[in-house]
Each structure stands twice: as C-alpha cells, then as structure tokens.
PDB file of C-alpha atoms in Angstrom:
ATOM      1  CA  MET A   1      25.847  12.393  34.861  1.00 85.00           C
ATOM      2  CA  ARG A   2      27.171  10.759  31.682  1.00 90.00           C
ATOM      3  CA  PHE A   3      25.062   8.261  29.724  1.00 94.00           C
ATOM      4  CA  THR A   4      27.904   6.228  28.252  1.00 96.00           C
ATOM      5  CA  ASN A   5      25.536   3.763  26.559  1.00 97.00           C
ATOM      6  CA  ILE A   6      23.177   6.255  24.876  1.00 96.00           C
ATOM      7  CA  ARG A   7      24.956   6.175  21.507  1.00 95.00           C
ATOM      8  CA  MET A   8      24.713   2.382  21.365  1.00 96.00           C
ATOM      9  CA  PHE A   9      21.026   2.611  22.318  1.00 97.00           C
ATOM     10  CA  GLU A  10      20.402   5.208  19.582  1.00 96.00           C
ATOM     11  CA  GLU A  11      22.217   2.991  17.055  1.00 96.00           C
ATOM     12  CA  ARG A  12      19.909   0.112  17.992  1.00 97.00           C
ATOM     13  CA  MET A  13      16.944   2.446  17.565  1.00 96.00           C
ATOM     14  CA  GLY A  14      18.181   3.462  14.118  1.00 95.00           C
ATOM     15  CA  ALA A  15      18.726  -0.157  13.065  1.00 96.00           C
ATOM     16  CA  GLN A  16      15.096  -0.934  13.993  1.00 96.00           C
ATOM     17  CA  GLY A  17      13.688   2.251  12.426  1.00 95.00           C
ATOM     18  CA  VAL A  18      12.544   3.571  15.801  1.00 95.00           C
ATOM     19  CA  THR A  19      12.608   7.333  16.376  1.00 91.00           C
ATOM     20  CA  VAL A  20      10.814   7.419  19.737  1.00 93.00           C
ATOM     21  CA  ALA A  21      11.488   4.320  21.827  1.00 95.00           C
ATOM     22  CA  PHE A  22       8.982   3.065  24.378  1.00 95.00           C
ATOM     23  CA  PHE A  23      10.155   0.601  27.012  1.00 97.00           C
ATOM     24  CA  THR A  24       9.481  -0.523  30.559  1.00 95.00           C
ATOM     25  CA  ILE A  25      12.162  -0.943  33.204  1.00 95.00           C
ATOM     26  CA  HIS A  26      12.015  -2.544  36.620  1.00 95.00           C
ATOM     27  CA  TYR A  27      13.785  -0.395  39.191  1.00 94.00           C
ATOM     28  CA  GLY A  28      13.760  -2.090  42.566  1.00 91.00           C
ATOM     29  CA  GLU A  29      10.113  -2.665  43.412  1.00 91.00           C
ATOM     30  CA  CYS A  30       8.820  -0.236  40.762  1.00 93.00           C
ATOM     31  CA  VAL A  31       7.888  -0.512  37.122  1.00 94.00           C
ATOM     32  CA  ILE A  32       8.659   2.621  35.115  1.00 95.00           C
ATOM     33  CA  GLU A  33       7.283   3.273  31.634  1.00 94.00           C
ATOM     34  CA  SER A  34       9.787   5.239  29.576  1.00 94.00           C
ATOM     35  CA  ALA A  35       9.925   7.059  26.277  1.00 93.00           C
ATOM     36  CA  TYR A  36      13.084   8.333  24.603  1.00 94.00           C
ATOM     37  CA  SER A  37      13.133  10.694  21.634  1.00 91.00           C
ATOM     38  CA  LYS A  38      16.356  10.238  19.686  1.00 90.00           C
ATOM     39  CA  ASN A  39      15.937  13.554  17.887  1.00 85.00           C
ATOM     40  CA  GLN A  40      15.200  15.561  21.029  1.00 84.00           C
ATOM     41  CA  LYS A  41      17.524  13.521  23.266  1.00 88.00           C
ATOM     42  CA  LYS A  42      14.788  13.484  25.871  1.00 87.00           C
ATOM     43  CA  PHE A  43      13.501  10.849  28.288  1.00 91.00           C
ATOM     44  CA  LEU A  44       9.988  10.783  29.779  1.00 90.00           C
ATOM     45  CA  PHE A  45       9.492   8.500  32.792  1.00 92.00           C
ATOM     46  CA  ALA A  46       6.201   7.502  34.441  1.00 91.00           C
ATOM     47  CA  PHE A  47       5.818   5.232  37.475  1.00 92.00           C
ATOM     48  CA  VAL A  48       3.245   2.498  36.831  1.00 90.00           C
ATOM     49  CA  ASP A  49       0.400   2.577  39.398  1.00 85.00           C
ATOM     50  CA  HIS A  50       1.429   6.052  40.600  1.00 85.00           C
ATOM     51  CA  ASN A  51       0.515   9.408  39.137  1.00 80.00           C
ATOM     52  CA  ILE A  52       4.165  10.484  39.236  1.00 85.00           C
ATOM     53  CA  GLY A  53       6.723  10.975  36.537  1.00 84.00           C
ATOM     54  CA  PHE A  54       9.709  13.068  35.489  1.00 86.00           C
ATOM     55  CA  THR A  55      11.778  14.030  32.483  1.00 85.00           C
ATOM     56  CA  CYS A  56      15.462  14.067  31.613  1.00 88.00           C
ATOM     57  CA  SER A  57      17.111  15.965  28.744  1.00 85.00           C
ATOM     58  CA  LEU A  58      20.524  15.024  27.407  1.00 88.00           C
ATOM     59  CA  ASN A  59      23.188  17.284  25.984  1.00 84.00           C
ATOM     60  CA  GLY A  60      25.183  14.759  24.000  1.00 86.00           C
ATOM     61  CA  GLU A  61      25.907  12.084  26.599  1.00 89.00           C
ATOM     62  CA  LEU A  62      25.483  14.447  29.546  1.00 86.00           C
ATOM     63  CA  ALA A  63      22.401  14.884  31.714  1.00 86.00           C
ATOM     64  CA  ASN A  64      21.755  16.904  34.813  1.00 78.00           C
ATOM     65  CA  ALA A  65      21.167  14.384  37.612  1.00 75.00           C
ATOM     66  CA  TYR A  66      18.862  16.848  39.386  1.00 77.00           C
ATOM     67  CA  ILE A  67      15.181  15.867  39.242  1.00 79.00           C
ATOM     68  CA  ASN A  68      12.948  18.849  39.897  1.00 71.00           C
ATOM     69  CA  HIS A  69       9.965  16.779  41.020  1.00 77.00           C
ATOM     70  CA  ARG A  70      10.265  15.988  44.737  1.00 81.00           C
ATOM     71  CA  GLU A  71       7.617  13.249  44.672  1.00 84.00           C
ATOM     72  CA  ALA A  72       9.509  11.469  41.878  1.00 86.00           C
ATOM     73  CA  VAL A  73      12.769  11.568  43.851  1.00 87.00           C
ATOM     74  CA  GLU A  74      10.957  10.199  46.918  1.00 89.00           C
ATOM     75  CA  GLN A  75       9.349   7.474  44.805  1.00 91.00           C
ATOM     76  CA  LEU A  76      12.762   6.447  43.413  1.00 90.00           C
ATOM     77  CA  MET A  77      13.973   6.127  47.006  1.00 90.00           C
ATOM     78  CA  HIS A  78      10.979   3.939  47.917  1.00 90.00           C
ATOM     79  CA  CYS A  79      11.431   1.820  44.780  1.00 91.00           C
ATOM     80  CA  ARG A  80      14.758   0.537  45.971  1.00 86.00           C
ATOM     81  CA  ASN A  81      13.703   0.492  49.626  1.00 82.00           C
ATOM     82  CA  HIS A  82      16.437   2.925  50.458  1.00 79.00           C
ATOM     83  CA  ASP A  83      16.604   5.600  53.144  1.00 75.00           C
ATOM     84  CA  ARG A  84      18.224   8.435  51.194  1.00 74.00           C
ATOM     85  CA  TYR A  85      17.662  10.380  48.004  1.00 74.00           C
ATOM     86  CA  ASP A  86      19.981   9.246  45.233  1.00 74.00           C
ATOM     87  CA  PRO A  87      18.648   9.988  41.731  1.00 73.00           C
ATOM     88  CA  ILE A  88      22.099   9.339  40.248  1.00 80.00           C
ATOM     89  CA  HIS A  89      21.645   5.671  41.201  1.00 88.00           C
ATOM     90  CA  PHE A  90      18.571   5.518  38.948  1.00 90.00           C
ATOM     91  CA  TYR A  91      20.414   7.127  36.040  1.00 92.00           C
ATOM     92  CA  ASP A  92      23.402   4.797  36.523  1.00 93.00           C
ATOM     93  CA  PHE A  93      20.977   1.855  36.577  1.00 94.00           C
ATOM     94  CA  LEU A  94      19.257   3.094  33.402  1.00 95.00           C
ATOM     95  CA  ASN A  95      22.593   3.611  31.654  1.00 96.00           C
ATOM     96  CA  ASP A  96      23.606   0.042  32.521  1.00 96.00           C
ATOM     97  CA  GLN A  97      20.275  -1.278  31.169  1.00 96.00           C
ATOM     98  CA  LEU A  98      20.341   0.606  27.843  1.00 96.00           C
ATOM     99  CA  PRO A  99      22.365  -2.004  25.893  1.00 96.00           C
ATOM    100  CA  ASN A 100      19.803  -4.732  26.644  1.00 94.00           C
ATOM    101  CA  ILE A 101      16.461  -2.923  26.897  1.00 95.00           C
ATOM    102  CA  ALA A 102      13.752  -4.241  24.603  1.00 96.00           C
ATOM    103  CA  PHE A 103      11.875  -1.343  23.005  1.00 96.00           C
ATOM    104  CA  ALA A 104       9.429  -0.500  20.238  1.00 95.00           C
ATOM    105  CA  GLN A 105       8.217   2.623  18.465  1.00 94.00           C
ATOM    106  CA  ILE A 106       5.914   4.456  20.870  1.00 91.00           C
ATOM    107  CA  THR A 107       2.206   4.680  20.072  1.00 89.00           C
ATOM    108  CA  TYR A 108      -0.012   7.700  20.497  1.00 85.00           C
ATOM    109  CA  GLN A 109      -1.749   6.140  23.530  1.00 86.00           C
ATOM    110  CA  GLN A 110       1.557   5.234  25.214  1.00 88.00           C
ATOM    111  CA  TYR A 111       2.902   8.743  24.639  1.00 84.00           C
ATOM    112  CA  THR A 112      -0.241  10.354  26.036  1.00 83.00           C
ATOM    113  CA  ARG A 113      -0.186   8.199  29.179  1.00 82.00           C
ATOM    114  CA  THR A 114       3.552   8.622  29.803  1.00 85.00           C
ATOM    115  CA  ALA A 115       3.729  12.345  29.058  1.00 80.00           C
ATOM    116  CA  GLY A 116       0.658  12.952  31.188  1.00 77.00           C
ATOM    117  CA  LYS A 117       2.573  11.694  34.233  1.00 77.00           C
ATOM    118  CA  ALA A 118       6.133  12.668  33.361  1.00 73.00           C
ATOM    119  CA  VAL A 119       5.997  16.409  33.908  1.00 66.00           C
ATOM    120  CA  SER A 120       6.816  17.901  37.284  1.00 56.00           C
ATOM    121  CA  ASN A 121       4.204  20.639  37.092  1.00 57.00           C
ATOM    122  CA  PHE A 122       0.865  18.908  36.660  1.00 51.00           C
ATOM    123  CA  GLU A 123      -0.918  21.807  35.042  1.00 62.00           C
ATOM    124  CA  ASP A 124      -3.395  21.132  32.266  1.00 65.00           C
ATOM    125  CA  ARG A 125      -1.414  22.484  29.337  1.00 76.00           C
ATOM    126  CA  ILE A 126       1.426  20.026  28.842  1.00 77.00           C
ATOM    127  CA  PHE A 127       0.999  18.843  25.233  1.00 84.00           C
ATOM    128  CA  PHE A 128       2.677  20.683  22.360  1.00 87.00           C
ATOM    129  CA  ASN A 129       0.202  22.077  19.826  1.00 89.00           C
ATOM    130  CA  HIS A 130       1.852  24.729  17.620  1.00 91.00           C
ATOM    131  CA  TRP A 131       4.535  27.427  17.320  1.00 93.00           C
ATOM    132  CA  ARG A 132       4.027  31.143  17.914  1.00 91.00           C
ATOM    133  CA  ASN A 133       6.261  34.088  17.073  1.00 92.00           C
ATOM    134  CA  SER A 134       6.875  35.612  20.493  1.00 90.00           C
ATOM    135  CA  ASN A 135       9.390  36.438  23.193  1.00 91.00           C
ATOM    136  CA  MET A 136       9.866  33.667  25.737  1.00 91.00           C
ATOM    137  CA  SER A 137       9.163  34.344  29.409  1.00 91.00           C
ATOM    138  CA  ASP A 138      11.172  32.607  32.135  1.00 90.00           C
ATOM    139  CA  LYS A 139       8.159  30.455  32.992  1.00 86.00           C
ATOM    140  CA  GLN A 140       7.738  29.470  29.325  1.00 88.00           C
ATOM    141  CA  ARG A 141      11.485  28.724  29.074  1.00 87.00           C
ATOM    142  CA  ASN A 142      11.349  26.404  32.101  1.00 82.00           C
ATOM    143  CA  LYS A 143       8.269  24.635  30.799  1.00 82.00           C
ATOM    144  CA  THR A 144       9.737  24.227  27.310  1.00 85.00           C
ATOM    145  CA  THR A 145      12.971  22.833  28.738  1.00 79.00           C
ATOM    146  CA  GLU A 146      11.080  20.302  30.820  1.00 75.00           C
ATOM    147  CA  LEU A 147       8.584  19.229  28.183  1.00 78.00           C
ATOM    148  CA  MET A 148      10.681  19.441  25.023  1.00 82.00           C
ATOM    149  CA  GLY A 149      14.357  19.640  25.993  1.00 77.00           C
ATOM    150  CA  ASN A 150      17.345  21.963  25.746  1.00 78.00           C
ATOM    151  CA  GLU A 151      17.714  21.590  21.994  1.00 82.00           C
ATOM    152  CA  VAL A 152      14.237  23.069  21.490  1.00 88.00           C
ATOM    153  CA  ILE A 153      15.168  26.091  23.644  1.00 89.00           C
ATOM    154  CA  LYS A 154      18.107  26.826  21.339  1.00 89.00           C
ATOM    155  CA  PHE A 155      15.855  26.405  18.302  1.00 92.00           C
ATOM    156  CA  CYS A 156      13.273  28.779  19.792  1.00 93.00           C
ATOM    157  CA  ASP A 157      15.914  31.405  20.582  1.00 93.00           C
ATOM    158  CA  GLN A 158      17.340  31.207  17.053  1.00 93.00           C
ATOM    159  CA  ASN A 159      13.929  31.478  15.378  1.00 92.00           C
ATOM    160  CA  HIS A 160      12.170  33.821  17.852  1.00 92.00           C
ATOM    161  CA  VAL A 161       9.349  31.327  18.464  1.00 93.00           C
ATOM    162  CA  ILE A 162       7.755  29.650  21.442  1.00 93.00           C
ATOM    163  CA  PRO A 163       5.864  26.357  21.603  1.00 92.00           C
ATOM    164  CA  ILE A 164       2.214  26.606  22.571  1.00 89.00           C
ATOM    165  CA  PHE A 165       0.863  23.825  24.779  1.00 87.00           C
ATOM    166  CA  TYR A 166      -2.699  22.507  25.013  1.00 84.00           C
ATOM    167  CA  PRO A 167      -4.415  20.356  27.678  1.00 80.00           C
ATOM    168  CA  TYR A 168      -4.904  17.467  25.231  1.00 79.00           C
ATOM    169  CA  PRO A 169      -2.519  15.771  22.804  1.00 81.00           C
ATOM    170  CA  THR A 170      -2.956  15.454  19.067  1.00 83.00           C
ATOM    171  CA  GLU A 171      -1.225  13.211  16.543  1.00 80.00           C
ATOM    172  CA  ARG A 172       0.967  16.236  15.827  1.00 86.00           C
ATOM    173  CA  THR A 173       2.035  16.307  19.497  1.00 85.00           C
ATOM    174  CA  LEU A 174       3.741  12.946  19.196  1.00 82.00           C
ATOM    175  CA  ALA A 175       5.205  13.861  15.799  1.00 84.00           C
ATOM    176  CA  ALA A 176       6.774  16.972  17.353  1.00 85.00           C
ATOM    177  CA  PHE A 177       8.248  14.865  20.170  1.00 81.00           C
ATOM    178  CA  ASN A 178       9.659  12.682  17.419  1.00 81.00           C
ATOM    179  CA  ASP A 179      11.231  15.593  15.515  1.00 85.00           C
ATOM    180  CA  PHE A 180      10.297  19.194  16.281  1.00 87.00           C
ATOM    181  CA  ARG A 181      12.274  20.558  13.297  1.00 86.00           C
ATOM    182  CA  ILE A 182      10.180  18.587  10.808  1.00 87.00           C
ATOM    183  CA  ASP A 183       7.048  19.875  12.529  1.00 89.00           C
ATOM    184  CA  TYR A 184       8.288  23.451  12.256  1.00 89.00           C
ATOM    185  CA  SER A 185       9.225  22.980   8.576  1.00 89.00           C
ATOM    186  CA  SER A 186       5.805  21.481   7.830  1.00 87.00           C
ATOM    187  CA  TYR A 187       3.629  23.904   9.763  1.00 83.00           C
ATOM    188  CA  GLY A 188       5.696  26.990  10.572  1.00 80.00           C
ATOM    189  CA  ILE A 189       4.275  29.663  12.846  1.00 77.00           C
ATOM    190  CA  GLN A 190       0.621  30.099  13.726  1.00 62.00           C
ATOM    191  CA  GLN A 191      -0.554  33.328  15.261  1.00 44.00           C
TER     192      GLN A 191
END
C-alpha cells in the first residue's frame, strides 16, 4: 500500500508546528480517532465507542496493508456495511482524506486514550517508559514494531537497546512517540 499523500500531510504538519497529529475520521458508519507521529511515521487508530484499535507503520510512503488485529479488520468491514474483509479500502480512504484532514497537536489524554485501544495485543504493558541495554527477543521485536514502528527496530539493533514498556503512560511516553531519538539522547539507557 502506498500513501501518496503522506508527504503533503507531513508538510502541513510542519507548517503548523505539529509533530504528532491528532484527528478524527468518519469511515462509513464509524468514527475513528487517529494519531500520526511524523518522526516515527506511525499511525495509531482507535474506534470510538469500541475498545478496538490498530496501528500502521510507514516505510517512506509504503505501508503493509495487513492488520494483525482480527477484531479491527472485522470492525472496518462493519463500518462500511460490507460483507468482506478489505483493509486496503480503509487505507485508500485515509490516503484520499489526508490532504483535507483537520488536525491538531495531540494531547497527553488523547494519546493515552488512543494508544490504549490501538494495540492488537491488549496486555497491560503498552506504554514506552525507558531504554535498556539488552538483546531483543522475537516477542519484544514484534511488540516494538507494533507500538513504536520499524524505524525504532533499526535504532534498537544499531544501539543494542530495547524499549521497556509500562502499564501506564507518562509525559515521557508521548514525547518518545513524538521523537524517540531525542528521548534517547536526553535519557540514554537505564538498567
């Protein structure tokens, strides 16, 4: 899947001084709260009035159209009152909306609510807290990819660190979603 309008969206974000955009989109019969981190090239999506959400990481303009949360894929199908799974339709719709979406800098409360629903594995520890010098297990790699994006995986591999997640967010959690490199430069590794 190619997000042909993401660069224009990021330029609009830059012009408004927004690093993590928060916006709401109407997809069929559903309202979806969304956050996009320009630095991490990562979307978080949460269905309003449902405890369901999902994430999407970009590599440049490219995104994998696979959504690894079955309930989210089913909910997308129900949103458009359709009888088959078609997550690419949602991404095409989002791409078409990007040039006109009204957005603002995300707040701590909005991030907490959206991130709390947007992960496919609803375990307690989903909020970034600090870095640790350690080898990364496959489970940790999958979780890091989902919660923080592919760019963070590369960073972790290069620096031999892993992110440590806590069951509650902090102000630092949102700052790391904004720019994980600044967080690492400011705080480094905690043992």
